[in-house]
Coordinates of N, CA and C in Angstrom, one line a residue:
X1 N -39.7 -12.7 18.5 CA -40.6 -12.8 17.4 C -40.0 -12.0 16.2
X2 N -39.5 -10.8 16.6 CA -39.0 -9.9 15.5 C -37.8 -10.5 14.8
X3 N -36.9 -11.2 15.6 CA -35.8 -11.9 15.0 C -36.2 -13.0 14.1
X4 N -37.2 -13.7 14.4 CA -37.7 -14.8 13.6 C -38.2 -14.2 12.3
X5 N -38.9 -13.1 12.3 CA -39.5 -12.5 11.1 C -38.3 -12.0 10.2
X6 N -37.3 -11.4 10.8 CA -36.1 -11.0 10.0 C -35.5 -12.2 9.3
X7 N -35.3 -13.3 10.1 CA -34.7 -14.5 9.6 C -35.5 -15.1 8.4
X8 N -36.8 -15.1 8.5 CA -37.7 -15.6 7.4 C -37.6 -14.7 6.2
X9 N -37.6 -13.4 6.4 CA -37.5 -12.5 5.3 C -36.2 -12.6 4.5
X10 N -35.1 -12.8 5.3 CA -33.8 -12.9 4.6 C -33.7 -14.3 3.9
X11 N -34.3 -15.3 4.4 CA -34.4 -16.6 3.7 C -35.2 -16.5 2.4
X12 N -36.3 -15.7 2.4 CA -37.0 -15.6 1.2 C -36.3 -14.8 0.2
X13 N -35.5 -13.8 0.6 CA -34.7 -13.0 -0.3 C -33.6 -14.0 -1.0
X14 N -33.0 -14.8 -0.2 CA -32.1 -15.8 -0.8 C -32.7 -16.7 -1.8
X15 N -33.9 -17.2 -1.5 CA -34.6 -18.1 -2.4 C -34.9 -17.4 -3.7
X16 N -35.4 -16.2 -3.6 CA -35.8 -15.5 -4.8 C -34.5 -15.2 -5.7
X17 N -33.4 -15.0 -5.1 CA -32.2 -14.8 -5.8 C -31.7 -16.0 -6.7
X18 N -32.2 -17.2 -6.2 CA -31.8 -18.4 -7.0 C -32.9 -18.9 -7.8
X19 N -34.0 -18.1 -8.0 CA -35.1 -18.5 -8.9 C -34.7 -18.6 -10.3
X20 N -35.5 -19.4 -11.1 CA -35.3 -19.5 -12.5 C -35.9 -18.3 -13.2
X21 N -35.3 -17.9 -14.3 CA -35.8 -16.7 -15.1 C -36.1 -17.2 -16.5
X22 N -37.3 -16.7 -16.9 CA -37.8 -17.0 -18.2 C -38.0 -15.7 -19.0
X23 N -38.0 -15.9 -20.3 CA -38.3 -14.7 -21.2 C -39.2 -15.1 -22.3
X24 N -40.1 -14.2 -22.7 CA -41.0 -14.4 -23.9 C -41.3 -13.0 -24.5
X25 N -42.0 -13.0 -25.6 CA -42.4 -11.8 -26.3 C -43.9 -11.8 -26.1
X26 N -44.4 -10.6 -25.6 CA -45.9 -10.5 -25.3 C -46.6 -10.1 -26.6
X27 N -47.9 -9.8 -26.5 CA -48.7 -9.5 -27.7 C -48.4 -8.2 -28.4
X28 N -47.8 -7.3 -27.6 CA -47.3 -6.0 -28.2 C -45.9 -6.0 -28.8
X29 N -45.3 -7.2 -28.7 CA -43.9 -7.3 -29.2 C -42.8 -7.0 -28.3
X30 N -43.1 -6.8 -27.0 CA -42.1 -6.4 -26.0 C -41.5 -7.7 -25.4
X31 N -40.2 -7.7 -25.1 CA -39.6 -8.8 -24.4 C -39.9 -8.7 -23.0
X32 N -40.3 -9.8 -22.3 CA -40.7 -9.8 -20.9 C -39.8 -10.8 -20.2
X33 N -39.3 -10.5 -19.0 CA -38.5 -11.4 -18.2 C -39.3 -11.6 -17.0
X34 N -39.4 -12.9 -16.6 CA -40.3 -13.3 -15.4 C -39.8 -14.6 -14.8
X35 N -40.2 -14.8 -13.5 CA -39.9 -16.1 -12.9 C -41.1 -17.0 -12.9
X36 N -42.2 -16.5 -13.5 CA -43.4 -17.3 -13.7 C -43.8 -17.3 -15.1
X37 N -43.4 -18.2 -15.9 CA -43.7 -18.2 -17.4 C -45.1 -18.5 -17.7
X38 N -45.7 -17.8 -18.7 CA -47.0 -18.2 -19.1 C -46.9 -19.5 -20.0
X39 N -48.0 -20.1 -20.2 CA -48.0 -21.3 -21.0 C -47.7 -20.9 -22.4
X40 N -46.9 -21.6 -23.0 CA -46.6 -21.3 -24.4 C -45.1 -21.2 -24.8
X41 N -44.7 -20.1 -25.3 CA -43.4 -20.0 -25.9 C -42.3 -19.4 -25.0
X42 N -42.4 -19.4 -23.7 CA -41.4 -18.9 -22.8 C -40.1 -19.7 -22.9
X43 N -39.0 -19.1 -22.8 CA -37.7 -19.8 -22.8 C -37.0 -19.6 -21.5
X44 N -36.4 -20.6 -21.0 CA -35.6 -20.5 -19.7 C -34.3 -20.0 -20.0
X45 N -33.8 -19.0 -19.2 CA -32.5 -18.4 -19.4 C -31.5 -19.0 -18.4
X46 N -30.3 -19.3 -19.0 CA -29.2 -19.8 -18.1 C -28.4 -18.6 -17.7
X47 N -28.5 -18.2 -16.4 CA -27.8 -17.1 -15.9 C -26.5 -17.5 -15.3
X48 N -25.5 -16.6 -15.4 CA -24.2 -16.8 -14.7 C -24.4 -16.6 -13.2
X49 N -23.6 -17.2 -12.4 CA -23.7 -17.0 -10.9 C -23.5 -15.6 -10.6
X50 N -24.2 -15.1 -9.5 CA -24.1 -13.7 -9.1 C -22.7 -13.4 -8.6
X51 N -22.3 -12.1 -8.7 CA -21.0 -11.7 -8.2 C -21.0 -11.7 -6.7
X52 N -19.9 -12.0 -6.1 CA -19.8 -12.1 -4.6 C -18.6 -11.3 -4.2
X53 N -18.7 -10.5 -3.2 CA -17.5 -9.8 -2.6 C -17.0 -10.6 -1.4
X54 N -15.7 -10.7 -1.2 CA -15.2 -11.3 0.0 C -15.5 -10.5 1.2
X55 N -15.7 -11.2 2.3 CA -16.0 -10.5 3.6 C -14.8 -9.7 4.0
X56 N -15.0 -8.5 4.5 CA -13.9 -7.7 5.1 C -14.2 -7.4 6.5
X57 N -13.3 -7.4 7.4 CA -13.5 -7.2 8.8 C -12.9 -5.9 9.2
X58 N -13.6 -5.1 10.0 CA -13.0 -3.8 10.5 C -11.9 -4.2 11.5
X59 N -10.8 -3.4 11.5 CA -9.7 -3.6 12.4 C -9.7 -2.7 13.6
X60 N -10.7 -1.9 13.8 CA -10.8 -1.0 14.9 C -10.2 0.4 14.7
X61 N -9.5 0.6 13.6 CA -8.9 1.8 13.2 C -9.6 2.5 12.0
X62 N -10.8 2.0 11.7 CA -11.5 2.6 10.6 C -11.1 2.0 9.2
X63 N -10.3 1.0 9.3 CA -9.8 0.3 8.0 C -10.4 -1.1 8.0
X64 N -10.5 -1.6 6.8 CA -11.0 -3.0 6.6 C -9.9 -3.9 6.3
X65 N -9.9 -5.1 7.0 CA -8.9 -6.1 6.8 C -9.5 -7.2 5.8
X66 N -8.9 -7.4 4.7 CA -9.3 -8.4 3.8 C -8.8 -9.8 4.2
X67 N -9.6 -10.8 4.0 CA -9.1 -12.2 4.3 C -7.9 -12.5 3.4
X68 N -7.1 -13.4 3.8 CA -5.9 -13.8 2.9 C -6.5 -14.5 1.7
X69 N -5.7 -14.4 0.6 CA -6.2 -15.1 -0.6 C -6.2 -16.6 -0.4
X70 N -7.0 -17.3 -1.2 CA -7.2 -18.7 -1.2 C -5.9 -19.4 -1.8
X71 N -5.2 -18.7 -2.6 CA -4.0 -19.3 -3.2 C -2.9 -18.2 -3.1
X72 N -1.7 -18.7 -3.2 CA -0.6 -17.8 -3.2 C -0.1 -17.6 -4.7
X73 N -0.2 -16.4 -5.2 CA 0.2 -16.3 -6.6 C 1.7 -16.6 -6.8
X74 N 2.0 -17.2 -7.9 CA 3.4 -17.6 -8.1 C 4.2 -16.3 -8.4
X75 N 5.5 -16.4 -8.0 CA 6.4 -15.2 -8.3 C 6.6 -15.1 -9.8
X76 N 6.6 -13.9 -10.3 CA 6.7 -13.8 -11.7 C 8.1 -14.3 -12.2
X77 N 8.1 -15.1 -13.2 CA 9.3 -15.6 -13.8 C 9.5 -14.9 -15.1
X78 N 10.5 -14.1 -15.2 CA 10.8 -13.3 -16.4 C 11.7 -12.2 -16.0
X79 N 11.7 -11.2 -16.9 CA 12.6 -10.0 -16.6 C 12.0 -9.3 -15.4
X80 N 12.9 -8.6 -14.7 CA 12.4 -7.8 -13.5 C 11.4 -6.7 -14.0
X81 N 10.5 -6.4 -13.1 CA 9.4 -5.5 -13.4 C 10.0 -4.0 -13.4
X82 N 11.1 -3.8 -12.7 CA 11.6 -2.4 -12.7 C 13.0 -2.4 -13.3
X83 N 13.2 -1.4 -14.2 CA 14.4 -1.2 -14.9 C 15.4 -0.3 -14.0
X84 N 14.8 0.5 -13.1 CA 15.6 1.4 -12.3 C 15.0 1.6 -10.9
X85 N 15.8 1.5 -9.9 CA 15.4 1.9 -8.6 C 16.7 2.5 -7.9
X86 N 16.6 3.8 -7.5 CA 17.8 4.4 -6.9 C 17.3 5.5 -6.0
X87 N 18.3 5.8 -5.1 CA 18.1 6.9 -4.1 C 18.6 8.2 -4.8
X88 N 17.8 9.2 -4.8 CA 18.2 10.5 -5.4 C 18.8 11.4 -4.3
X89 N 18.2 11.5 -3.2 CA 18.6 12.4 -2.1 C 18.7 11.6 -0.8
X90 N 19.8 11.6 -0.1 CA 21.0 12.3 -0.3 C 21.9 11.5 -1.3
X91 N 22.8 12.2 -2.0 CA 23.7 11.6 -2.9 C 24.6 10.6 -2.2
X92 N 25.2 9.7 -2.9 CA 26.1 8.7 -2.2 C 27.3 9.5 -1.5
X93 N 27.6 9.1 -0.3 CA 28.7 9.6 0.4 C 28.5 11.1 0.8
X94 N 27.3 11.5 0.8 CA 27.0 13.0 1.1 C 27.2 13.2 2.6
X95 N 27.5 14.4 3.0 CA 27.5 14.8 4.4 C 26.3 15.7 4.6
X96 N 25.5 15.3 5.6 CA 24.2 16.0 5.9 C 24.5 16.7 7.2
X97 N 24.3 18.0 7.2 CA 24.5 18.8 8.4 C 23.1 19.2 9.0
X98 N 22.8 18.6 10.1 CA 21.5 18.9 10.7 C 21.6 18.6 12.2
X99 N 21.6 19.6 13.0 CA 21.7 19.4 14.5 C 20.6 18.6 15.1
X100 N 19.4 18.6 14.4 CA 18.3 17.9 15.0 C 18.3 16.4 14.4
X101 N 19.2 16.1 13.5 CA 19.2 14.8 12.9 C 18.1 14.6 11.8
X102 N 17.5 15.6 11.3 CA 16.5 15.5 10.3 C 17.0 15.3 8.9
X103 N 16.4 14.5 8.2 CA 16.8 14.1 6.8 C 15.6 13.7 6.0
X104 N 15.6 14.1 4.7 CA 14.6 13.6 3.8 C 15.3 12.8 2.8
X105 N 14.8 11.5 2.6 CA 15.3 10.6 1.6 C 14.3 10.5 0.5
X106 N 14.8 10.6 -0.7 CA 14.0 10.6 -1.9 C 14.5 9.5 -2.8
X107 N 13.6 8.7 -3.4 CA 14.0 7.6 -4.3 C 13.2 7.8 -5.6
X108 N 13.6 7.0 -6.6 CA 12.8 7.0 -7.9 C 12.9 5.6 -8.4
X109 N 11.8 5.2 -9.2 CA 11.8 4.0 -9.9 C 11.3 4.1 -11.3
X110 N 11.7 3.2 -12.2 CA 11.2 3.2 -13.6 C 10.9 1.8 -13.9
X111 N 9.7 1.5 -14.2 CA 8.5 2.4 -14.3 C 8.1 2.8 -12.9
X112 N 7.1 3.7 -12.8 CA 6.6 4.1 -11.5 C 6.1 2.9 -10.8
X113 N 5.8 3.1 -9.5 CA 5.4 2.0 -8.6 C 4.2 1.3 -9.2
X114 N 4.3 0.0 -9.4 CA 3.2 -0.8 -9.9 C 2.1 -1.1 -8.9
X115 N 0.9 -1.4 -9.3 CA -0.2 -1.7 -8.3 C 0.2 -2.9 -7.5
X116 N -0.1 -2.8 -6.2 CA 0.2 -3.9 -5.2 C 1.6 -3.8 -4.7
X117 N 2.4 -2.8 -5.1 CA 3.8 -2.7 -4.6 C 3.9 -1.5 -3.7
X118 N 4.9 -1.5 -2.8 CA 5.1 -0.4 -1.8 C 6.6 -0.2 -1.7
X119 N 6.9 1.1 -1.4 CA 8.3 1.4 -1.1 C 8.6 1.2 0.4
X120 N 9.8 0.8 0.8 CA 10.2 0.7 2.2 C 11.6 1.2 2.3
X121 N 11.9 2.0 3.3 CA 13.2 2.6 3.5 C 13.9 1.8 4.6
X122 N 15.2 1.5 4.3 CA 16.0 0.8 5.3 C 17.2 1.7 5.7
X123 N 17.3 1.9 7.0 CA 18.5 2.7 7.6 C 19.3 1.7 8.4
X124 N 20.5 1.6 7.9 CA 21.5 0.6 8.5 C 20.8 -0.8 8.6
X125 N 20.1 -1.1 7.5 CA 19.5 -2.5 7.4 C 18.2 -2.7 8.2
X126 N 17.7 -1.6 8.8 CA 16.5 -1.8 9.6 C 15.4 -1.0 8.9
X127 N 14.2 -1.5 8.8 CA 13.0 -0.8 8.2 C 12.7 0.4 9.0
X128 N 12.5 1.5 8.4 CA 12.1 2.8 9.0 C 10.7 3.2 8.6
X129 N 9.8 3.2 9.6 CA 8.4 3.6 9.3 C 7.7 2.5 8.6
X130 N 6.5 2.8 8.1 CA 5.6 1.8 7.4 C 5.9 1.9 5.9
X131 N 5.8 0.8 5.2 CA 5.9 0.8 3.7 C 4.7 1.7 3.2
X132 N 5.0 2.3 2.1 CA 3.9 3.2 1.5 C 4.2 3.4 0.0
X133 N 3.3 4.1 -0.6 CA 3.3 4.4 -2.1 C 4.2 5.6 -2.4
X134 N 4.6 6.4 -1.4 CA 5.4 7.5 -1.6 C 6.9 7.2 -1.6
X135 N 7.7 7.7 -2.6 CA 9.1 7.5 -2.5 C 9.9 8.5 -1.7
X136 N 9.2 9.3 -0.9 CA 9.8 10.3 -0.1 C 9.7 9.9 1.4
X137 N 10.8 9.8 2.1 CA 10.9 9.3 3.5 C 11.5 10.4 4.4
X138 N 10.7 11.0 5.3 CA 11.3 11.9 6.3 C 11.9 11.1 7.5
X139 N 13.1 11.4 7.9 CA 13.7 10.8 9.0 C 14.0 11.9 10.0
X140 N 13.9 11.5 11.3 CA 14.1 12.4 12.4 C 15.1 11.8 13.4
X141 N 15.9 12.7 14.0 CA 16.8 12.3 15.1 C 17.8 11.2 14.7
X142 N 18.3 11.3 13.5 CA 19.3 10.3 13.0 C 20.6 10.6 13.8
X143 N 21.2 9.6 14.4 CA 22.4 9.8 15.2 C 23.6 10.3 14.3
X144 N 24.5 11.0 14.8 CA 25.7 11.4 14.0 C 26.5 10.2 13.7
X145 N 27.2 10.4 12.6 CA 28.1 9.3 12.1 C 27.7 8.8 10.7
X146 N 28.3 7.8 10.3 CA 28.1 7.2 8.9 C 27.0 6.2 9.0
X147 N 26.1 6.3 8.0 CA 25.0 5.3 8.0 C 24.8 4.8 6.6
X148 N 24.1 3.7 6.4 CA 23.8 3.1 5.1 C 22.3 3.2 4.9
X149 N 21.9 3.7 3.7 CA 20.5 3.8 3.2 C 20.3 2.8 2.1
X150 N 19.1 2.3 2.1 CA 18.6 1.4 1.0 C 17.1 1.5 0.9
X151 N 16.6 1.4 -0.3 CA 15.2 1.5 -0.6 C 14.8 0.2 -1.2
X152 N 13.6 -0.4 -0.8 CA 13.1 -1.6 -1.3 C 11.8 -1.4 -2.0
X153 N 11.4 -2.2 -2.9 CA 10.0 -2.2 -3.4 C 9.6 -3.6 -3.0
X154 N 8.5 -3.6 -2.3 CA 7.9 -4.9 -1.7 C 6.5 -5.1 -2.2
X155 N 6.1 -6.4 -2.2 CA 4.7 -6.6 -2.6 C 3.8 -6.6 -1.3
X156 N 2.5 -6.9 -1.4 CA 1.6 -6.8 -0.3 C 1.9 -7.9 0.7
X157 N 2.7 -8.9 0.4 CA 3.0 -10.0 1.3 C 4.4 -9.7 2.0
X158 N 5.0 -8.6 1.7 CA 6.2 -8.2 2.3 C 7.5 -8.7 1.6
X159 N 7.3 -9.4 0.5 CA 8.4 -10.0 -0.3 C 9.1 -8.8 -1.1
X160 N 10.5 -8.9 -1.0 CA 11.2 -7.9 -1.8 C 11.2 -8.1 -3.3
X161 N 10.8 -7.1 -4.0 CA 10.8 -7.2 -5.5 C 12.1 -6.7 -6.0
X162 N 12.5 -5.5 -5.6 CA 13.7 -4.8 -6.0 C 14.3 -4.1 -4.7
X163 N 15.6 -3.9 -4.8 CA 16.3 -3.2 -3.7 C 17.5 -2.5 -4.2
X164 N 17.7 -1.3 -3.7 CA 18.9 -0.5 -4.1 C 20.1 -1.1 -3.3
X165 N 21.3 -0.9 -3.8 CA 22.5 -1.2 -3.0 C 22.6 -0.3 -1.8
X166 N 23.3 -0.7 -0.7 CA 23.5 0.3 0.4 C 24.2 1.5 -0.1
X167 N 23.7 2.6 0.4 CA 24.3 3.9 0.0 C 24.7 4.7 1.2
X168 N 26.0 5.0 1.4 CA 26.4 5.6 2.6 C 26.2 7.1 2.6
X169 N 25.9 7.7 3.8 CA 25.9 9.1 4.0 C 26.4 9.4 5.4
X170 N 26.8 10.6 5.6 CA 27.4 11.0 6.9 C 26.5 12.1 7.6
X171 N 26.0 11.8 8.8 CA 25.2 12.8 9.5 C 26.2 13.6 10.4
X172 N 26.2 14.9 10.2 CA 27.0 15.8 11.0 C 26.1 16.6 11.9
X173 N 26.3 16.4 13.2 CA 25.5 17.1 14.3 C 26.6 17.7 15.2
X174 N 26.3 19.0 15.6 CA 27.2 19.6 16.5 C 27.1 19.0 17.9
X175 N 28.2 18.6 18.5 CA 28.2 17.9 19.8 C 28.1 19.0 20.9
X176 N 27.8 18.5 22.1 CA 27.7 19.4 23.2 C 29.0 20.1 23.5
X177 N 30.1 19.4 23.3 CA 31.5 19.9 23.5 C 31.8 21.0 22.4
X178 N 31.4 20.7 21.2 CA 31.6 21.7 20.1 C 30.8 22.9 20.3
X179 N 29.5 22.7 20.8 CA 28.6 23.8 21.0 C 29.1 24.8 22.1
X180 N 29.8 24.2 23.2 CA 30.3 25.1 24.2 C 31.5 25.9 23.8
X181 N 32.2 25.3 22.8 CA 33.4 26.1 22.2 C 32.9 27.3 21.4
X182 N 31.7 27.2 20.9 CA 31.2 28.3 20.0 C 30.3 29.2 20.8
X183 N 30.8 30.1 21.5 CA 30.0 31.1 22.3 C 29.5 32.2 21.3
X184 N 28.3 32.1 21.0 CA 27.8 33.1 20.0 C 27.1 34.3 20.7
X185 N 27.2 34.4 22.0 CA 26.6 35.5 22.7 C 27.3 36.8 22.4
X186 N 28.6 36.7 22.2 CA 29.4 37.9 21.9 C 30.1 37.8 20.6
X187 N 29.9 38.8 19.7 CA 30.5 38.6 18.3 C 32.0 38.4 18.3
X188 N 32.7 39.0 19.2 CA 34.2 38.9 19.1 C 34.7 37.7 20.0
X189 N 33.9 37.0 20.7 CA 34.4 36.0 21.6 C 35.0 34.8 20.8
X190 N 34.5 34.4 19.7 CA 35.1 33.3 18.9 C 36.4 33.8 18.2
X191 N 36.5 35.1 17.9 CA 37.7 35.6 17.2 C 38.8 35.8 18.2
X192 N 38.5 36.0 19.5 CA 39.6 36.3 20.4 C 40.2 35.0 20.9
X193 N 39.8 33.9 20.6 CA 40.4 32.7 21.1 C 41.5 32.2 20.3

């Protein structure tokens, strides 16, 4: 019974939202808006349709998932949106010395990141982490050797808008063999060899 009452009330709300609206001037000179016009000089108003928000579904992580657009926007035809996209840190062909393989990559773009665009870091051609609005990318446990870095600007559909050329860097990590040669327990042990 309770569900039936709720259903009827919601149906009445929907009907009242689509009612006709009239306006007239009362005896005191005030403009009145109503859905029940008095006899006489009331005018019917033509209203625009109400605003509607698309349904969003929760994804279980506290975020809302928007439904896909009804149409695919055409790719912009014209000059590129970005005049500059480059990696600032590390510099090209730099040697990074980090025994834990940690590295922070920083990029810049001109103009700044446009709405609906995201940065994505590629290490040796593979995406690292999730795309985001920050041009700073922390990397951990990068293997020793020479690697290629590249930064992309992508749209919300994952299409590449701009991409830097591959930029090499060299990760230097002390190996186990090199570490055993460096006995740091005694200050003169390295000098006596």
